[in-house]
Short mmCIF file of C-alpha atoms and ligand atoms in Angstrom, two decimals:
data_model
loop_
_atom_site.label_atom_id
_atom_site.label_comp_id
_atom_site.label_asym_id
_atom_site.label_seq_id
_atom_site.Cartn_x
_atom_site.Cartn_y
_atom_site.Cartn_z
CA MET A 1 14.06 30.24 16.35
CA THR A 2 14.48 27.08 16.92
CA GLU A 3 14.43 24.34 14.06
CA THR A 4 14.13 20.58 14.93
CA ARG A 5 13.56 17.56 12.77
CA VAL A 6 11.16 14.39 13.03
CA THR A 7 11.80 11.59 10.85
CA ALA A 8 9.15 8.62 9.98
CA ARG A 9 9.42 5.51 7.82
CA ALA A 10 6.32 3.70 6.46
CA PRO A 11 6.48 0.54 4.38
CA SER A 12 4.69 -0.08 1.25
CA ASN A 13 1.88 -2.35 1.13
CA ILE A 14 0.18 -4.84 -1.71
CA ALA A 15 -3.66 -5.35 -1.75
CA LEU A 16 -5.08 -9.01 -1.74
CA ILE A 17 -8.82 -7.53 -1.98
CA LYS A 18 -8.39 -4.33 -3.72
CA TYR A 19 -9.27 -0.45 -3.15
CA MET A 20 -10.99 0.49 -6.31
CA GLY A 21 -13.81 2.76 -6.88
CA LYS A 22 -14.45 5.59 -4.09
CA ALA A 23 -17.63 5.90 -2.39
CA ASP A 24 -16.70 9.85 -1.55
CA PRO A 25 -13.74 11.20 -4.00
CA ALA A 26 -13.17 13.97 -1.81
CA SER A 27 -12.01 12.06 1.20
CA ASN A 28 -11.26 8.38 -0.10
CA LEU A 29 -13.86 6.92 1.54
CA PRO A 30 -13.49 3.43 -0.20
CA ALA A 31 -16.59 1.84 -2.13
CA HIS A 32 -16.03 -1.53 -0.19
CA GLY A 33 -13.37 -2.86 1.93
CA SER A 34 -9.96 -3.80 0.91
CA LEU A 35 -7.14 -6.08 2.91
CA SER A 36 -3.33 -5.83 2.08
CA MET A 37 0.16 -7.76 3.42
CA THR A 38 2.23 -4.84 4.75
CA LEU A 39 5.60 -5.00 3.58
CA ASP A 40 8.93 -3.86 5.58
CA ARG A 41 12.01 -2.65 3.47
CA LEU A 42 10.43 -1.18 0.54
CA CYS A 43 9.27 2.05 2.28
CA SER A 44 9.82 5.85 2.32
CA ILE A 45 11.55 7.95 4.82
CA ALA A 46 9.93 11.21 5.47
CA GLU A 47 11.73 14.05 7.51
CA ILE A 48 9.67 16.91 8.58
CA ARG A 49 11.76 20.35 9.59
CA VAL A 50 9.70 22.77 12.04
CA LYS A 51 10.28 26.21 13.12
CA ASN A 52 9.08 27.77 15.55
CA ASP A 53 9.18 31.24 13.34
CA GLY A 54 5.73 32.29 14.78
CA LYS A 55 4.31 31.89 10.78
CA SER A 56 2.16 28.57 9.89
CA ALA A 57 4.06 27.65 6.26
CA VAL A 58 4.05 24.54 4.56
CA ALA A 59 6.44 23.73 2.16
CA ILE A 60 8.31 20.91 0.15
CA SER A 61 11.60 20.25 -0.58
CA ALA A 62 12.79 18.50 -3.52
CA ALA A 63 16.44 17.17 -1.15
CA ALA A 64 16.41 13.60 0.63
CA PRO A 65 15.90 13.32 4.38
CA ASP A 66 19.27 13.67 6.06
CA ILE A 67 19.71 10.20 7.49
CA ASN A 68 22.17 7.53 7.20
CA ALA A 69 20.30 5.30 3.91
CA ALA A 70 22.53 2.18 4.48
CA ARG A 71 19.84 1.17 7.47
CA PHE A 72 17.68 0.75 4.63
CA GLY A 73 19.25 -1.09 2.06
CA GLY A 74 21.65 1.23 0.64
CA THR A 75 20.22 4.24 -1.10
CA LEU A 76 17.43 6.48 -1.11
CA SER A 77 15.54 7.90 -4.17
CA CYS A 78 13.51 11.15 -4.47
CA PRO A 79 10.38 10.70 -6.26
CA GLU A 80 9.95 13.87 -8.74
CA LEU A 81 6.58 15.16 -7.86
CA SER A 82 4.19 16.82 -10.87
CA ASP A 83 2.69 20.09 -10.32
CA SER A 84 -0.56 18.09 -8.92
CA GLY A 85 1.19 15.61 -6.91
CA ARG A 86 2.82 18.53 -5.13
CA GLN A 87 -0.42 20.42 -5.00
CA LYS A 88 -1.68 17.29 -3.35
CA LEU A 89 1.34 16.99 -0.55
CA LEU A 90 0.82 20.26 0.42
CA ARG A 91 -2.97 20.10 0.83
CA HIS A 92 -2.85 16.98 2.63
CA LEU A 93 0.69 19.15 4.92
CA GLU A 94 -2.35 21.57 5.80
CA ARG A 95 -5.16 19.06 6.70
CA VAL A 96 -2.51 17.65 9.17
CA ARG A 97 -1.85 20.82 10.68
CA ALA A 98 -5.48 21.00 11.12
CA PHE A 99 -5.64 17.69 12.47
CA SER A 100 -3.20 18.99 15.23
CA GLU A 101 -5.28 21.66 16.30
CA GLU A 102 -9.08 19.60 15.91
CA ARG A 103 -8.02 16.39 17.07
CA PHE A 104 -5.12 16.29 19.29
CA GLU A 105 -7.14 17.54 22.30
CA ALA A 106 -9.39 14.63 22.05
CA HIS A 107 -6.59 12.32 22.71
CA GLY A 108 -4.99 14.71 25.72
CA LEU A 109 -2.25 16.33 23.08
CA LYS A 110 -1.19 19.50 22.87
CA ALA A 111 -0.44 21.28 19.09
CA LEU A 112 2.55 23.43 18.59
CA LYS A 113 1.12 26.86 17.20
CA ARG A 114 2.39 29.18 14.37
CA ALA A 115 5.35 27.09 13.16
CA SER A 116 6.48 26.27 9.37
CA ILE A 117 7.20 23.04 8.29
CA GLU A 118 9.27 21.75 5.08
CA SER A 119 8.60 18.08 4.31
CA ARG A 120 11.52 15.70 2.55
CA CYS A 121 10.60 12.44 0.99
CA ALA A 122 12.47 9.65 -0.14
CA ASN A 123 11.91 6.25 -0.83
CA THR A 124 14.09 3.09 -0.60
CA PHE A 125 13.31 1.61 -3.52
CA PRO A 126 14.62 3.19 -7.19
CA ALA A 127 12.21 5.46 -9.03
CA GLY A 128 10.76 3.84 -11.91
CA ALA A 129 11.40 0.30 -10.15
CA GLY A 130 7.41 -0.08 -10.54
CA ILE A 131 6.93 0.18 -6.77
CA ALA A 132 3.86 2.61 -6.23
CA SER A 133 5.40 5.35 -3.40
CA SER A 134 1.93 6.95 -3.08
CA ALA A 135 0.93 4.70 0.04
CA SER A 136 4.25 4.59 1.54
CA SER A 137 5.19 8.20 0.94
CA PHE A 138 1.83 9.58 2.38
CA ALA A 139 2.14 7.14 5.48
CA ALA A 140 5.80 8.53 6.15
CA VAL A 141 4.89 12.16 5.65
CA THR A 142 1.61 12.08 7.50
CA LEU A 143 3.30 10.09 10.37
CA ALA A 144 6.27 12.72 10.34
CA ALA A 145 4.04 15.66 9.59
CA VAL A 146 1.58 14.57 12.79
CA ARG A 147 4.42 14.03 15.60
CA ALA A 148 6.07 17.48 14.00
CA PHE A 149 2.69 19.37 15.18
CA ALA A 150 2.77 17.64 18.66
CA ALA A 151 4.10 20.36 21.49
CA GLU A 152 4.93 17.30 23.60
CA PRO A 153 6.91 14.87 21.75
CA ASP A 154 6.82 12.22 24.64
CA ALA A 155 2.94 12.36 24.91
CA PHE A 156 2.72 11.74 21.27
CA GLU A 157 4.90 8.55 21.03
CA ARG A 158 2.58 7.19 24.37
CA ALA A 159 -0.35 8.21 22.59
CA TYR A 160 1.19 6.83 19.38
CA ALA A 161 2.12 3.48 20.67
CA GLY A 162 -0.43 2.93 23.25
CA SER A 163 -3.69 4.06 21.95
CA GLU A 164 -5.59 1.91 19.23
CA SER A 165 -8.16 5.30 18.88
CA PHE A 166 -5.68 7.51 17.95
CA ARG A 167 -3.77 5.31 15.51
CA ALA A 168 -7.10 4.86 13.76
CA ASP A 169 -7.07 8.40 13.48
CA VAL A 170 -3.90 8.93 12.18
CA SER A 171 -4.61 6.23 9.61
CA ALA A 172 -8.17 8.19 8.63
CA LEU A 173 -6.01 11.01 8.16
CA SER A 174 -3.22 9.39 5.85
CA ARG A 175 -6.40 8.30 4.22
CA GLN A 176 -7.64 11.88 3.01
CA GLY A 177 -4.02 11.95 1.62
CA SER A 178 -3.82 8.76 -0.43
CA GLY A 179 -6.21 5.88 0.30
CA SER A 180 -3.90 2.67 0.03
CA SER A 181 -1.67 4.74 2.46
CA CYS A 182 -3.96 4.24 5.35
CA ARG A 183 -3.02 0.48 5.43
CA SER A 184 0.82 1.08 5.74
CA PHE A 185 0.38 2.25 9.64
CA ASP A 186 -0.56 -1.72 10.85
CA GLY A 187 1.15 -5.38 9.60
CA PRO A 188 1.36 -7.36 8.56
CA TRP A 189 -2.65 -8.02 7.36
CA VAL A 190 -4.31 -5.15 7.50
CA LEU A 191 -8.18 -4.50 6.30
CA TRP A 192 -9.56 -0.93 5.85
CA GLN A 193 -13.24 -0.51 6.22
CA ASN A 194 -14.85 3.11 5.87
CA GLU A 195 -12.77 5.52 7.40
CA SER A 196 -9.39 4.21 8.88
CA ALA A 197 -7.74 0.56 8.51
CA SER A 198 -6.04 -1.81 11.21
CA ALA A 199 -4.51 -5.35 11.62
CA VAL A 200 -6.36 -8.50 11.68
CA PRO A 201 -5.33 -12.01 12.73
CA GLY A 202 -3.34 -14.16 10.00
CA GLY A 203 -2.20 -17.70 10.41
CA LEU A 204 -0.05 -18.02 7.63
CA PRO A 205 3.27 -18.67 7.91
CA GLU A 206 5.86 -15.54 7.36
CA MET A 207 5.61 -13.97 4.27
CA SER A 208 7.83 -12.47 1.35
CA ASP A 209 6.88 -10.65 -1.39
CA LEU A 210 8.35 -11.25 -5.15
CA VAL A 211 7.83 -8.38 -7.30
CA LEU A 212 8.61 -9.41 -11.22
CA VAL A 213 9.21 -5.82 -12.50
CA VAL A 214 7.86 -6.33 -16.02
CA ASP A 215 8.15 -2.29 -16.94
CA ALA A 216 9.12 0.26 -14.74
CA GLY A 217 7.53 3.26 -16.97
CA HIS A 218 5.55 5.93 -15.89
CA LYS A 219 1.93 4.76 -16.18
CA LYS A 220 -0.43 6.69 -18.18
CA VAL A 221 -3.39 6.33 -16.17
CA SER A 222 -2.68 7.31 -12.25
CA SER A 223 -4.67 4.75 -10.06
CA SER A 224 -6.75 8.09 -8.98
CA GLU A 225 -8.15 8.16 -12.32
CA ALA A 226 -8.00 4.44 -12.66
CA HIS A 227 -11.12 5.39 -9.44
CA LEU A 228 -13.29 7.14 -11.57
CA ARG A 229 -13.10 5.76 -14.65
CA VAL A 230 -14.06 1.75 -12.91
CA VAL A 231 -17.51 3.12 -12.03
CA GLU A 232 -18.70 3.40 -15.73
CA SER A 233 -17.77 -0.37 -16.70
CA PRO A 234 -20.51 -2.63 -16.94
CA LEU A 235 -18.83 -4.93 -14.59
CA TRP A 236 -19.59 -2.66 -11.79
CA ARG A 237 -22.90 -3.40 -11.10
CA GLY A 238 -22.76 -6.40 -8.26
CA ARG A 239 -19.08 -5.26 -8.16
CA ILE A 240 -19.37 -4.00 -4.45
CA ASP A 241 -21.11 -7.12 -3.38
CA ARG A 242 -18.76 -8.86 -4.74
CA ALA A 243 -15.78 -8.14 -3.49
CA SER A 244 -16.92 -7.56 -0.20
CA ALA A 245 -18.18 -11.34 -0.23
CA ARG A 246 -14.85 -12.50 -1.41
CA LEU A 247 -13.27 -10.06 1.19
CA GLU A 248 -15.08 -11.89 4.16
CA GLN A 249 -14.06 -15.30 2.65
CA LEU A 250 -10.05 -14.19 2.58
CA ARG A 251 -10.18 -12.76 5.93
CA LYS A 252 -11.64 -16.38 6.96
CA ALA A 253 -9.23 -18.50 4.91
CA LEU A 254 -6.23 -16.19 6.04
CA GLY A 255 -7.30 -16.56 9.89
CA ASP A 256 -7.65 -20.22 8.97
CA GLY A 257 -3.80 -19.69 7.54
CA ASP A 258 -5.48 -21.62 4.47
CA GLN A 259 -2.68 -20.60 1.55
CA HIS A 260 -4.72 -22.18 -1.06
CA ARG A 261 -7.83 -20.68 -0.43
CA VAL A 262 -5.96 -17.02 0.17
CA ALA A 263 -4.37 -17.52 -3.19
CA TRP A 264 -7.31 -18.52 -5.09
CA HIS A 265 -9.45 -15.36 -3.68
CA SER A 266 -6.51 -12.83 -4.58
CA TRP A 267 -5.92 -14.25 -7.73
CA MET A 268 -9.71 -13.99 -8.71
CA GLU A 269 -9.69 -10.42 -7.17
CA ALA A 270 -6.63 -8.93 -9.60
CA TRP A 271 -8.13 -10.39 -12.38
CA GLU A 272 -11.43 -8.82 -11.52
CA MET A 273 -9.56 -5.45 -11.10
CA HIS A 274 -8.11 -5.41 -13.92
CA SER A 275 -11.32 -6.10 -16.17
CA LEU A 276 -12.94 -3.32 -14.77
CA PHE A 277 -10.10 -1.46 -16.06
CA HIS A 278 -10.39 -3.14 -19.72
CA THR A 279 -14.26 -2.54 -20.05
CA CYS A 280 -15.31 1.15 -18.50
CA ALA A 281 -16.46 3.48 -21.01
CA ASP A 282 -12.95 4.86 -21.49
CA PRO A 283 -10.91 1.48 -21.55
CA PHE A 284 -7.28 1.02 -20.70
CA THR A 285 -4.96 -1.70 -19.40
CA TYR A 286 -1.50 -1.47 -17.13
CA TRP A 287 -0.34 -4.50 -18.88
CA LYS A 288 2.72 -5.14 -21.09
CA PRO A 289 3.32 -8.40 -23.38
CA GLY A 290 5.65 -9.45 -20.52
CA THR A 291 2.59 -9.16 -17.95
CA MET A 292 0.98 -12.12 -19.75
CA GLU A 293 3.61 -14.19 -20.32
CA VAL A 294 4.45 -14.18 -16.17
CA LEU A 295 0.38 -14.84 -15.88
CA GLU A 296 0.69 -17.39 -18.33
CA TRP A 297 3.74 -19.32 -16.56
CA ILE A 298 2.16 -19.15 -13.27
CA ALA A 299 -1.43 -19.83 -13.54
CA PRO A 300 -0.47 -23.71 -13.29
CA PHE A 301 1.05 -22.89 -9.71
CA VAL A 302 -2.42 -21.07 -8.71
CA ARG A 303 -4.47 -23.57 -9.97
CA THR A 304 -3.63 -26.29 -7.71
CA ALA A 305 -4.99 -23.66 -4.83
CA ARG A 306 -8.53 -24.21 -6.72
CA THR A 307 -8.84 -27.86 -7.31
CA HIS A 308 -6.85 -28.60 -3.61
CA GLY A 309 -8.82 -31.05 -1.56
CA GLU A 310 -10.98 -32.11 -4.28
CA PRO A 311 -11.73 -35.73 -4.34
CA GLY A 312 -9.56 -37.61 -6.55
CA ARG A 313 -7.12 -34.73 -6.86
CA SER A 314 -3.73 -35.78 -5.97
CA PRO A 315 -2.79 -33.67 -3.13
CA ALA A 316 -0.59 -30.09 -4.73
CA PHE A 317 2.52 -30.46 -4.88
CA GLU A 318 3.30 -27.50 -3.22
CA THR A 319 1.72 -24.55 -1.78
CA PRO A 320 0.53 -22.32 -4.23
CA PRO A 321 1.67 -19.05 -4.77
CA ILE A 322 -0.79 -15.68 -3.73
CA VAL A 323 -0.68 -13.72 -7.13
CA THR A 324 -1.30 -10.51 -7.55
CA MET A 325 -1.21 -6.83 -9.55
CA ASP A 326 -1.22 -3.42 -8.29
CA ALA A 327 -2.51 -0.82 -11.00
CA GLY A 328 0.50 -1.38 -12.97
CA PRO A 329 2.14 -4.19 -15.23
CA ASN A 330 4.54 -5.89 -12.25
CA VAL A 331 3.21 -9.23 -10.91
CA HIS A 332 3.45 -9.57 -7.17
CA VAL A 333 4.50 -13.33 -5.64
CA ILE A 334 3.80 -13.81 -2.14
CA VAL A 335 5.36 -17.11 -1.17
CA PRO A 336 5.88 -18.21 2.52
CA SER A 337 9.86 -16.88 3.58
CA SER A 338 10.78 -20.39 3.52
CA GLU A 339 10.41 -20.90 -0.06
CA ALA A 340 11.62 -17.35 -1.61
CA ALA A 341 14.73 -18.77 -1.98
CA ASP A 342 13.34 -21.65 -4.53
CA TRP A 343 10.94 -19.21 -5.78
CA LYS A 344 13.31 -16.72 -6.96
CA VAL A 345 15.40 -19.22 -8.66
CA ARG A 346 12.28 -20.76 -10.34
CA LEU A 347 11.64 -16.99 -11.22
CA GLY A 348 15.31 -15.98 -12.41
CA ASP A 349 15.69 -19.33 -14.60
CA ARG A 350 12.35 -18.67 -16.52
CA PHE A 351 12.48 -14.99 -16.80
CA PRO A 352 16.17 -14.05 -16.63
CA GLU A 353 15.12 -10.54 -18.36
CA LEU A 354 13.21 -9.76 -15.21
CA THR A 355 14.36 -7.72 -12.03
CA VAL A 356 12.69 -9.06 -8.98
CA LEU A 357 12.37 -7.08 -5.88
CA GLU A 358 11.93 -9.25 -2.69
CA ASP A 359 10.41 -8.11 0.28
CA ARG A 360 8.92 -9.57 3.87
CA GLN A 361 5.78 -8.78 5.42
CA GLY A 362 6.63 -5.92 8.07
CA LYS A 363 4.86 -4.19 11.32
CA GLY A 364 3.83 -0.45 9.71
CA ALA A 365 4.60 2.83 9.80
CA GLU A 366 7.35 3.77 12.87
CA LEU A 367 9.22 7.12 14.08
CA LEU A 368 12.55 7.30 13.89
C1 DP6 B 401 -4.28 -0.43 -7.39
O1 DP6 B 401 -4.52 4.72 -2.71
O2 DP6 B 401 -3.43 5.35 -5.22
O3 DP6 B 401 -3.07 0.04 -5.46
O4 DP6 B 401 -6.93 7.39 -2.77
O5 DP6 B 401 -6.52 7.97 -5.14
O6 DP6 B 401 -4.32 8.09 -4.07
P1 DP6 B 401 -5.78 7.42 -3.91
O7 DP6 B 401 -5.46 5.87 -4.65
P2 DP6 B 401 -4.63 4.71 -4.23
O8 DP6 B 401 -4.81 3.69 -4.68
C2 DP6 B 401 -4.77 2.23 -4.73
C3 DP6 B 401 -5.52 1.47 -5.63
C4 DP6 B 401 -4.52 0.04 -6.01
C5 DP6 B 401 -5.32 -1.40 -4.83
C6 DP6 B 401 -4.66 -0.75 -3.38
O9 DP6 B 401 -3.61 -0.74 -3.32
O10 DP6 B 401 -5.56 -1.45 -2.79
#
């Protein structure tokens, strides 16, 4: 019996137009499109150990992947899975096996038959850093597992590198495990509509994400639960049209490299998503007092995005930051990498008590 190991890395991504609300909860089809920036070093590493044992077992190990973590910023931390998180991941590994048996042939690939797999996954960001790991971990596990089920590794790697339709299929597979993970396969700017996601052109300079960690505690309402609750908000009426229109505006602004318009649409979108949380039938909030403090302080910088170019207004003194929030209390401040050091000092001076995580735009999941 032989044992082989496959390792993949996938970064987290931060949405500017959000995936919130599902058209089909069973397969994570979104109610409308979303658009995100792929990160780089804030990522998950997945290792799949494959045994040619004539069985078809799937298992999850709590151990970290056996790799030199220094390559990825130092330390690896293994997220502790809840029972439901474990079941979700086991179901996904079975889904990947089924995909290899049903879809490989269409891409000229052969699936490994009757092999058992064990999955290990760790993040390069500390547990409780307030960074969502479901996008990066599902993307990393999907890529490592789907490659592990390939009988001919070289053919798999050629297809993954060279075939857009194969990559779209892998992204769609990952989506079924956790929706936002389908945006972590490409980069830096990724559009997800319906089944799968792919890169779109962006005219901005290279961007960095500074994450102000207001609170690193475990969130009480999971994003999967939030997706179900938002449709009961009175603001859900018209939301699909508004989000779709904003998506088109933001996509155009991004293509034009217009940071003012990208910043303005992203700001409005973040407030709208959180307003859905605040107004649904069983309302909840992810915000902490510190979130409001950061938002109040940063709002005047973003406002220069709205007034930019209006007659009588002096030109903005600098390009506005792109500010957004996920389903959590932390605030993402996305700025050109050339301005990141200045912004870090400015944020550190104003909020010395907060940790600021820093990452850059990246290219998406890869086999290691
Ligand atoms: C607020 O992808 O975590 O981050 O599909 O149920 O796993 P599931 O949800 P998930 O939702 C992410 C929601 C979000 C917005 C976004 O990333 O677009």
